[in-house]
Short mmCIF file of C-alpha atoms in Angstrom, two decimals:
data_model
loop_
_atom_site.label_atom_id
_atom_site.label_comp_id
_atom_site.label_asym_id
_atom_site.label_seq_id
_atom_site.Cartn_x
_atom_site.Cartn_y
_atom_site.Cartn_z
CA UNK A 570 0.00 0.00 0.00
CA UNK A 571 1.59 3.24 -1.14
CA UNK A 572 0.27 6.81 -1.54
CA UNK A 573 1.91 6.88 -4.98
CA UNK A 574 -1.19 4.98 -6.15
CA UNK A 575 -3.75 7.32 -4.59
CA UNK A 576 -7.12 5.66 -5.19
CA UNK A 577 -6.20 2.18 -3.91
CA UNK A 578 -4.32 3.81 -1.06
CA UNK A 579 -7.30 5.89 0.07
CA UNK A 580 -9.71 2.98 -0.34
CA UNK A 581 -7.43 0.78 1.77
CA UNK A 582 -7.36 3.40 4.53
CA UNK A 583 -11.16 3.37 4.47
CA UNK A 584 -11.20 -0.42 4.75
CA UNK A 585 -8.83 -0.22 7.72
CA UNK A 586 -11.12 2.28 9.43
CA UNK A 587 -14.14 0.02 8.90
CA UNK A 588 -12.29 -3.08 10.12
CA UNK A 589 -11.33 -1.30 13.34
CA UNK A 590 -15.05 -1.03 14.18
CA UNK A 591 -16.04 -4.59 13.21
CA UNK A 592 -18.36 -5.90 15.96
CA UNK A 593 -16.58 -9.27 15.82
CA UNK A 594 -13.49 -7.38 16.96
CA UNK A 595 -14.91 -4.94 19.50
CA UNK A 596 -17.85 -6.73 21.14
CA UNK A 597 -16.13 -9.83 22.58
CA UNK A 598 -13.58 -7.78 24.50
CA UNK A 599 -16.44 -5.90 26.22
CA UNK A 600 -18.21 -9.09 27.35
CA UNK A 601 -17.62 -10.75 30.72
CA UNK A 602 -18.07 -14.50 31.06
CA UNK A 603 -21.69 -15.43 30.41
CA UNK A 604 -23.66 -14.81 33.60
CA UNK A 605 -25.80 -17.39 35.35
CA UNK A 606 -29.54 -17.06 34.98
CA UNK A 607 -31.70 -15.81 32.17
CA UNK A 608 -30.07 -13.59 29.54
CA UNK A 609 -32.16 -11.77 26.93
CA UNK A 610 -30.33 -10.08 24.04
CA UNK A 611 -32.09 -7.21 22.29
CA UNK A 612 -30.89 -4.55 19.91
CA UNK A 613 -31.38 -2.31 16.90
CA UNK A 614 -29.16 -0.68 14.30
CA UNK A 615 -27.15 -1.35 11.18
CA UNK A 616 -24.46 -3.12 13.21
CA UNK A 617 -26.77 -4.89 15.64
CA UNK A 618 -27.00 -8.23 13.81
CA UNK A 619 -23.23 -8.46 13.56
CA UNK A 620 -23.05 -7.51 17.25
CA UNK A 621 -25.46 -10.34 18.05
CA UNK A 622 -23.32 -12.72 16.02
CA UNK A 623 -20.31 -11.62 18.07
CA UNK A 624 -22.18 -12.19 21.34
CA UNK A 625 -23.09 -15.74 20.36
CA UNK A 626 -19.52 -16.40 19.23
CA UNK A 627 -18.46 -15.60 22.80
CA UNK A 628 -21.42 -16.86 24.84
CA UNK A 629 -23.05 -19.48 22.65
CA UNK A 630 -26.74 -19.44 21.60
CA UNK A 631 -28.79 -16.79 23.39
CA UNK A 632 -32.43 -15.84 23.65
CA UNK A 633 -33.34 -12.54 22.06
CA UNK A 634 -34.42 -10.37 19.15
CA UNK A 635 -32.45 -7.78 17.20
CA UNK A 636 -33.70 -5.44 14.45
CA UNK A 637 -31.39 -4.49 11.60
CA UNK A 638 -31.58 -2.94 8.14
CA UNK A 639 -32.72 -4.96 5.14
CA UNK A 640 -29.72 -6.88 3.82
CA UNK A 641 -27.76 -6.63 7.09
CA UNK A 642 -28.87 -9.89 8.77
CA UNK A 643 -26.31 -12.33 10.14
CA UNK A 644 -26.63 -16.01 11.09
CA UNK A 645 -27.38 -16.51 14.79
CA UNK A 646 -28.24 -19.74 16.59
CA UNK A 647 -30.62 -18.36 19.19
CA UNK A 648 -31.07 -14.62 18.71
CA UNK A 649 -33.74 -13.83 16.15
CA UNK A 650 -32.70 -11.30 13.53
CA UNK A 651 -35.49 -9.20 12.00
CA UNK A 652 -34.90 -6.87 9.05
CA UNK A 653 -36.74 -3.58 8.59
CA UNK A 654 -36.46 -0.30 6.68
CA UNK A 655 -33.95 2.50 7.13
CA UNK A 656 -33.79 5.53 7.10
CA UNK A 657 -37.59 5.83 6.99
CA UNK A 658 -39.29 3.21 9.22
CA UNK A 659 -41.76 0.65 7.94
CA UNK A 660 -44.40 -1.76 9.27
CA UNK A 661 -41.82 -4.51 9.73
CA UNK A 662 -39.89 -2.30 12.15
CA UNK A 663 -43.02 -1.42 14.09
CA UNK A 664 -44.05 -5.10 14.42
CA UNK A 665 -40.55 -6.16 15.44
CA UNK A 666 -40.35 -3.40 18.06
CA UNK A 667 -43.64 -4.54 19.59
CA UNK A 668 -42.28 -8.09 19.80
CA UNK A 669 -39.05 -6.81 21.36
CA UNK A 670 -41.02 -4.91 24.02
CA UNK A 671 -43.08 -8.01 24.75
CA UNK A 672 -39.88 -10.04 25.15
CA UNK A 673 -38.57 -7.83 27.97
CA UNK A 674 -41.92 -7.38 29.70
CA UNK A 675 -42.17 -9.22 33.01
CA UNK A 676 -38.46 -9.79 33.54
CA UNK A 677 -37.23 -9.84 37.13
CA UNK A 678 -34.23 -8.46 39.02
CA UNK A 679 -32.27 -11.69 38.56
CA UNK A 680 -32.54 -11.49 34.76
CA UNK A 681 -30.06 -9.71 32.47
CA UNK A 682 -30.91 -7.74 29.34
CA UNK A 683 -27.98 -7.16 26.97
CA UNK A 684 -28.86 -4.32 24.58
CA UNK A 685 -26.86 -4.01 21.35
CA UNK A 686 -27.35 -0.52 19.92
CA UNK A 687 -25.83 1.12 16.86
CA UNK A 688 -26.53 3.85 14.34
CA UNK A 689 -29.69 3.31 12.35
CA UNK A 690 -31.57 2.22 15.44
CA UNK A 691 -33.67 5.39 15.43
CA UNK A 692 -35.57 4.21 12.35
CA UNK A 693 -35.41 0.49 13.04
CA UNK A 694 -36.63 0.65 16.65
CA UNK A 695 -40.02 2.17 15.92
CA UNK A 696 -42.98 2.42 18.30
CA UNK A 697 -45.12 5.50 17.57
CA UNK A 698 -46.34 7.46 20.57
CA UNK A 699 -50.01 6.99 21.48
CA UNK A 700 -52.16 8.86 18.98
CA UNK A 701 -49.66 8.51 16.12
CA UNK A 702 -49.45 6.04 13.25
CA UNK A 703 -46.46 4.77 11.30
CA UNK A 704 -47.48 7.06 8.43
CA UNK A 705 -47.26 10.06 10.75
CA UNK A 706 -43.72 9.12 11.82
CA UNK A 707 -42.66 8.37 8.25
CA UNK A 708 -43.82 11.81 7.12
CA UNK A 709 -41.92 13.59 9.89
CA UNK A 710 -38.78 11.49 9.31
CA UNK A 711 -38.82 12.13 5.58
CA UNK A 712 -39.23 15.88 6.14
CA UNK A 713 -36.36 15.95 8.63
CA UNK A 714 -34.08 14.01 6.27
CA UNK A 715 -34.77 16.46 3.45
CA UNK A 716 -34.36 19.54 5.65
CA UNK A 717 -30.64 19.23 6.33
CA UNK A 718 -31.23 19.07 10.09
CA UNK A 719 -28.25 17.69 12.05
CA UNK A 720 -28.70 14.19 13.41
CA UNK A 721 -28.87 15.43 17.00
CA UNK A 722 -31.83 17.67 16.20
CA UNK A 723 -33.55 14.91 14.26
CA UNK A 724 -33.23 12.60 17.23
CA UNK A 725 -34.78 15.13 19.61
CA UNK A 726 -37.94 15.04 17.51
CA UNK A 727 -37.88 11.26 17.15
CA UNK A 728 -37.61 10.71 20.91
CA UNK A 729 -40.73 12.68 21.75
CA UNK A 730 -42.80 10.91 19.10
CA UNK A 731 -41.83 7.45 20.37
CA UNK A 732 -42.66 4.91 23.08
CA UNK A 733 -39.18 3.41 23.04
CA UNK A 734 -36.55 6.12 22.49
CA UNK A 735 -35.11 8.48 25.07
CA UNK A 736 -34.64 5.88 27.79
CA UNK A 737 -38.05 4.28 27.37
CA UNK A 738 -36.64 0.91 26.32
CA UNK A 739 -34.57 0.84 29.51
CA UNK A 740 -37.70 1.56 31.53
CA UNK A 741 -39.48 -1.30 29.77
CA UNK A 742 -36.68 -3.67 30.84
CA UNK A 743 -36.93 -2.69 34.52
CA UNK A 744 -36.46 -4.36 37.03
CA UNK A 745 -34.08 -6.60 35.06
CA UNK A 746 -30.41 -5.70 35.04
CA UNK A 747 -29.47 -3.83 31.87
CA UNK A 748 -26.14 -3.67 30.06
CA UNK A 749 -25.96 -1.69 26.81
CA UNK A 750 -23.12 -2.02 24.31
CA UNK A 751 -23.06 0.81 21.79
CA UNK A 752 -21.32 1.49 18.49
CA UNK A 753 -21.24 5.25 18.04
CA UNK A 754 -22.14 6.97 14.79
CA UNK A 755 -22.72 10.42 16.27
CA UNK A 756 -20.41 13.40 16.72
CA UNK A 757 -19.22 13.47 20.30
CA UNK A 758 -20.22 9.85 21.04
CA UNK A 759 -23.07 10.88 23.34
CA UNK A 760 -24.98 7.68 24.27
CA UNK A 761 -28.20 9.69 24.35
CA UNK A 762 -27.77 10.44 20.63
CA UNK A 763 -26.87 6.95 19.40
CA UNK A 764 -30.08 5.48 17.93
CA UNK A 765 -31.94 8.19 19.89
CA UNK A 766 -30.79 6.80 23.23
CA UNK A 767 -33.32 4.02 23.91
CA UNK A 768 -31.47 2.80 27.01
CA UNK A 769 -30.16 6.06 28.52
CA UNK A 770 -31.83 9.04 30.14
CA UNK A 771 -33.08 12.01 28.13
CA UNK A 772 -32.96 15.70 29.08
CA UNK A 773 -34.76 17.32 26.14
CA UNK A 774 -38.40 18.37 26.20
CA UNK A 775 -41.33 18.38 23.77
CA UNK A 776 -40.76 22.14 23.48
CA UNK A 777 -37.26 21.40 22.17
CA UNK A 778 -38.75 19.07 19.55
CA UNK A 779 -41.23 21.72 18.42
CA UNK A 780 -38.40 24.24 18.16
CA UNK A 781 -36.40 21.91 15.87
CA UNK A 782 -39.36 21.47 13.52
CA UNK A 783 -40.02 25.21 13.45
CA UNK A 784 -36.35 26.03 12.83
CA UNK A 785 -36.32 23.85 9.71
CA UNK A 786 -39.69 25.00 8.43
CA UNK A 787 -41.41 21.64 8.87
CA UNK A 788 -45.16 21.96 9.19
CA UNK A 789 -46.68 20.02 12.07
CA UNK A 790 -49.50 17.62 11.21
CA UNK A 791 -52.34 18.01 13.70
CA UNK A 792 -51.73 14.66 15.40
CA UNK A 793 -47.99 15.34 15.78
CA UNK A 794 -48.73 18.77 17.27
CA UNK A 795 -51.17 17.19 19.72
CA UNK A 796 -48.54 14.69 20.90
CA UNK A 797 -45.84 17.32 21.33
CA UNK A 798 -48.22 19.64 23.20
CA UNK A 799 -49.46 16.85 25.45
CA UNK A 800 -46.16 15.99 27.12
CA UNK A 801 -43.75 13.13 26.59
CA UNK A 802 -42.87 9.78 28.13
CA UNK A 803 -39.08 10.06 27.71
CA UNK A 804 -37.19 8.99 30.82
CA UNK A 805 -35.10 11.52 32.74
CA UNK A 806 -31.49 10.59 33.58
CA UNK A 807 -32.25 10.36 37.32
CA UNK A 808 -35.23 8.05 36.94
CA UNK A 809 -34.95 5.11 39.40
CA UNK A 810 -35.71 2.67 36.59
CA UNK A 811 -32.31 3.54 35.14
CA UNK A 812 -30.46 2.95 38.40
CA UNK A 813 -27.70 0.39 37.95
CA UNK A 814 -27.94 0.29 34.16
CA UNK A 815 -24.50 0.05 32.54
CA UNK A 816 -23.57 1.57 29.18
CA UNK A 817 -20.33 1.11 27.23
CA UNK A 818 -19.30 2.42 23.83
CA UNK A 819 -17.36 -0.39 22.18
CA UNK A 820 -16.50 1.34 18.88
CA UNK A 821 -16.28 5.02 17.96
CA UNK A 822 -15.17 7.16 15.01
CA UNK A 823 -12.01 8.34 16.77
CA UNK A 824 -10.58 4.82 16.98
CA UNK A 825 -11.27 4.16 13.31
CA UNK A 826 -9.65 7.43 12.24
CA UNK A 827 -6.60 6.66 14.36
CA UNK A 828 -6.27 3.19 12.83
CA UNK A 829 -6.26 4.74 9.35
CA UNK A 830 -3.84 7.45 10.49
CA UNK A 831 -1.43 4.88 11.86
CA UNK A 832 -1.47 2.97 8.57
CA UNK A 833 -0.90 6.18 6.61
CA UNK A 834 2.04 7.17 8.80
CA UNK A 835 3.55 3.73 8.26
CA UNK A 836 3.25 4.37 4.51
CA UNK A 837 5.22 7.63 4.81
CA UNK A 838 2.48 10.24 5.15
CA UNK A 839 2.35 13.18 7.48
CA UNK A 840 -1.15 12.88 8.95
CA UNK A 841 -3.38 15.60 10.32
CA UNK A 842 -6.64 14.51 11.94
CA UNK A 843 -9.04 17.42 11.69
CA UNK A 844 -11.55 15.90 14.09
CA UNK A 845 -13.96 13.00 14.41
CA UNK A 846 -17.08 15.07 15.10
CA UNK A 847 -17.33 17.54 12.19
CA UNK A 848 -20.83 18.51 11.17
CA UNK A 849 -22.47 20.89 8.72
CA UNK A 850 -23.44 21.01 5.07
CA UNK A 851 -21.32 18.53 3.11
CA UNK A 852 -20.55 20.99 0.31
CA UNK A 853 -19.51 23.73 2.73
CA UNK A 854 -17.17 21.47 4.70
CA UNK A 855 -15.72 20.21 1.42
CA UNK A 856 -14.82 23.73 0.31
CA UNK A 857 -13.08 24.46 3.62
CA UNK A 858 -11.07 21.23 3.57
CA UNK A 859 -10.19 21.60 -0.12
CA UNK A 860 -8.81 25.07 0.60
CA UNK A 861 -6.80 23.63 3.49
CA UNK A 862 -5.38 21.05 1.10
CA UNK A 863 -4.44 23.65 -1.50
CA UNK A 864 -2.64 25.66 1.16
CA UNK A 865 -0.56 22.60 2.07
CA UNK A 866 0.87 21.85 -1.38
CA UNK A 867 3.99 23.94 -0.82
CA UNK A 868 4.55 22.32 2.55
CA UNK A 869 4.23 18.83 1.05
CA UNK A 870 6.85 19.78 -1.54
CA UNK A 871 9.11 21.21 1.14
CA UNK A 872 9.00 18.16 3.44
CA UNK A 873 9.10 15.82 0.46
CA UNK A 874 6.32 13.52 1.57
CA UNK A 875 2.53 13.29 1.27
CA UNK A 876 0.25 15.09 3.69
CA UNK A 877 -3.04 13.41 4.57
CA UNK A 878 -6.04 15.20 6.06
CA UNK A 879 -8.47 12.88 7.88
CA UNK A 880 -11.83 13.74 9.39
CA UNK A 881 -15.01 12.12 10.61
CA UNK A 882 -18.40 13.20 11.82
CA UNK A 883 -21.72 13.45 10.03
CA UNK A 884 -22.42 15.94 7.28
CA UNK A 885 -25.88 16.82 6.08
CA UNK A 886 -27.37 17.73 2.72
CA UNK A 887 -30.16 20.24 2.31
CA UNK A 888 -32.00 18.82 -0.64
CA UNK A 889 -32.39 21.41 -3.41
CA UNK A 890 -32.47 19.21 -6.51
CA UNK A 891 -33.96 15.87 -7.49
CA UNK A 892 -30.77 13.89 -8.09
CA UNK A 893 -29.35 10.79 -6.44
CA UNK A 894 -26.99 12.01 -3.76
CA UNK A 895 -25.59 11.56 -0.30
CA UNK A 896 -23.40 13.62 2.01
CA UNK A 897 -20.18 11.76 1.24
CA UNK A 898 -20.53 11.82 -2.53
CA UNK A 899 -21.60 15.46 -2.33
CA UNK A 900 -18.52 16.22 -0.22
CA UNK A 901 -16.25 14.67 -2.86
CA UNK A 902 -17.99 16.47 -5.71
CA UNK A 903 -17.83 19.86 -3.99
CA UNK A 904 -14.19 19.27 -3.08
CA UNK A 905 -13.36 18.34 -6.67
CA UNK A 906 -15.00 21.53 -7.93
CA UNK A 907 -13.05 23.62 -5.42
CA UNK A 908 -9.75 21.83 -6.14
CA UNK A 909 -10.38 22.35 -9.88
CA UNK A 910 -7.87 19.75 -11.05
CA UNK A 911 -5.08 20.81 -8.68
CA UNK A 912 -2.06 18.57 -9.17
CA UNK A 913 -1.44 16.01 -6.48
CA UNK A 914 -4.76 16.48 -4.66
CA UNK A 915 -6.96 13.40 -4.16
CA UNK A 916 -10.10 13.07 -2.06
CA UNK A 917 -12.27 10.22 -0.75
CA UNK A 918 -15.36 10.33 1.45
CA UNK A 919 -17.39 7.29 2.45
CA UNK A 920 -19.96 6.26 5.03
CA UNK A 921 -18.60 3.45 7.18
CA UNK A 922 -21.91 1.58 7.00
CA UNK A 923 -21.55 1.24 3.23
CA UNK A 924 -24.61 3.37 2.40
CA UNK A 925 -24.40 7.05 1.50
CA UNK A 926 -27.72 8.83 1.37
CA UNK A 927 -29.98 7.74 -1.46
CA UNK A 928 -27.65 5.11 -2.95
CA UNK A 929 -26.42 1.69 -1.86
CA UNK A 930 -22.91 3.03 -2.29
CA UNK A 931 -20.38 3.94 0.42
CA UNK A 932 -19.10 7.09 -1.26
CA UNK A 933 -16.78 8.33 -3.97
CA UNK A 934 -13.22 9.28 -4.87
CA UNK A 935 -11.81 12.08 -7.03
CA UNK A 936 -8.41 13.23 -8.23
CA UNK A 937 -6.77 15.84 -10.46
CA UNK A 938 -8.23 14.33 -13.62
CA UNK A 939 -11.82 13.97 -12.43
CA UNK A 940 -13.26 17.20 -13.83
CA UNK A 941 -11.46 16.83 -17.18
CA UNK A 942 -12.77 13.29 -17.53
CA UNK A 943 -16.25 14.50 -16.67
CA UNK A 944 -16.14 17.23 -19.32
CA UNK A 945 -14.90 14.75 -21.89
CA UNK A 946 -17.95 12.58 -21.22
CA UNK A 947 -20.41 15.47 -21.28
CA UNK A 948 -20.86 15.80 -17.52
CA UNK A 949 -21.15 19.13 -15.73
CA UNK A 950 -19.86 18.93 -12.16
CA UNK A 951 -21.43 22.21 -11.08
CA UNK A 952 -24.82 21.19 -12.46
CA UNK A 953 -24.62 17.82 -10.72
CA UNK A 954 -23.81 19.56 -7.45
CA UNK A 955 -26.73 21.97 -7.87
CA UNK A 956 -29.08 19.01 -8.46
CA UNK A 957 -27.75 16.97 -5.50
CA UNK A 958 -26.86 14.34 -8.10
CA UNK A 959 -23.36 13.37 -6.98
CA UNK A 960 -23.92 9.63 -7.14
CA UNK A 961 -25.05 9.76 -10.77
CA UNK A 962 -22.01 11.89 -11.58
CA UNK A 963 -19.50 9.50 -9.99
CA UNK A 964 -21.28 6.40 -11.29
CA UNK A 965 -20.78 7.65 -14.85
CA UNK A 966 -17.06 8.11 -14.12
CA UNK A 967 -16.56 4.76 -12.38
CA UNK A 968 -15.50 6.67 -9.27
CA UNK A 969 -17.92 5.29 -6.70
CA UNK A 970 -16.72 3.26 -3.72
CA UNK A 971 -18.98 0.23 -3.34
CA UNK A 972 -18.58 -2.05 -0.32
CA UNK A 973 -21.98 -3.58 0.30
CA UNK A 974 -23.12 -3.81 3.93
CA UNK A 975 -20.10 -3.33 6.20
CA UNK A 976 -22.10 -4.50 9.26
CA UNK A 977 -20.82 -1.62 11.35
CA UNK A 978 -21.42 2.12 11.53
CA UNK A 979 -19.02 4.73 12.95
CA UNK A 980 -20.07 7.64 10.78
CA UNK A 981 -18.35 9.27 7.82
CA UNK A 982 -14.71 8.83 6.81
CA UNK A 983 -13.09 11.63 4.81
CA UNK A 984 -9.54 11.79 3.48
CA UNK A 985 -7.71 14.33 1.34
CA UNK A 986 -4.23 13.35 0.14
CA UNK A 987 -1.73 15.95 -1.06
CA UNK A 988 1.21 14.47 -2.98
CA UNK A 989 4.49 16.39 -3.27
CA UNK A 990 6.23 17.17 -6.55
CA UNK A 991 3.20 16.86 -8.81
#
């Protein structure tokens, strides 16, 4: 692996970052010996089925039910794996959540619930608040996704329209002992934000949820307004039903970025990690990082070795056009436009779960020749960016990064490589 061959090099760094967060790697080291007595394994998220597989590899067959995204199931001997829709919930997710709640009902203080939670759980663990239907939640979710709202704000709304988020799943497990293992896909690794915090206490209020919807210009259907004006059943952090519950983050973006950074240093790069919790509009962040890269070309030439900029976090896209896009592909396209064919500058951005926005594609890669190749094939990069059509643009150039389900989820991975002497 050498930076002299930029695309394979950047794709290998991405693979290293994903492998660092593989549940088969991180879950077993967080598990004690299997306890005596009844153990019930529950969970939700894009990584939850792989997490369940890892639990059974360590403990043997277990009782339980885990909800994951369509196409993300894994073979388990005892834990039932149910697939449902993401990012907008569906009836399969609602039915599976009801079954999960029934499974933990009636447990006693000698029983243990092991909750496996990862990104994507907000949509997959779906139990509409009383008075709401699945269609109501789908409409609100779709509007939030299109609005460009940060994930933290989206989750505030989701919690107060749910019977399971914001600590309510933990309350449903009481008085059983509860241990939650989390894979973080949120900036800052706040357990209350991962999958909307079903097993940890929640401090926000229905008023906060209404403020998010108003800030992003999302009209409130009458039934949603009635729920948000009638209070909420989220569980406060000091609630006695949460007493004794244990929560551990077993994989986080920072560890994946550091694994990639270590590999890049070993290959001769000077590495600068810009942060693992960067948020904002994908195209705006791309412009800032592309300008940083351009400013480093002289330094790369002076030190005589490549400089690599790494970052993580979760960008958003405010949908303005009708194309096929996603925050990582849009980041790469906006960066390519800003770099404008600059010699020696290469960029990759991918979602570590293997799915970027509206396409079953992890992300994309671009280099100095990307815009020239696009023009030669009749593609207009600026027009594609305006239409939020980054995936179509990179598909036509053969510049998409396709992994299939990675079975983990530690947010976005972005890398800009500046080669010296080019």
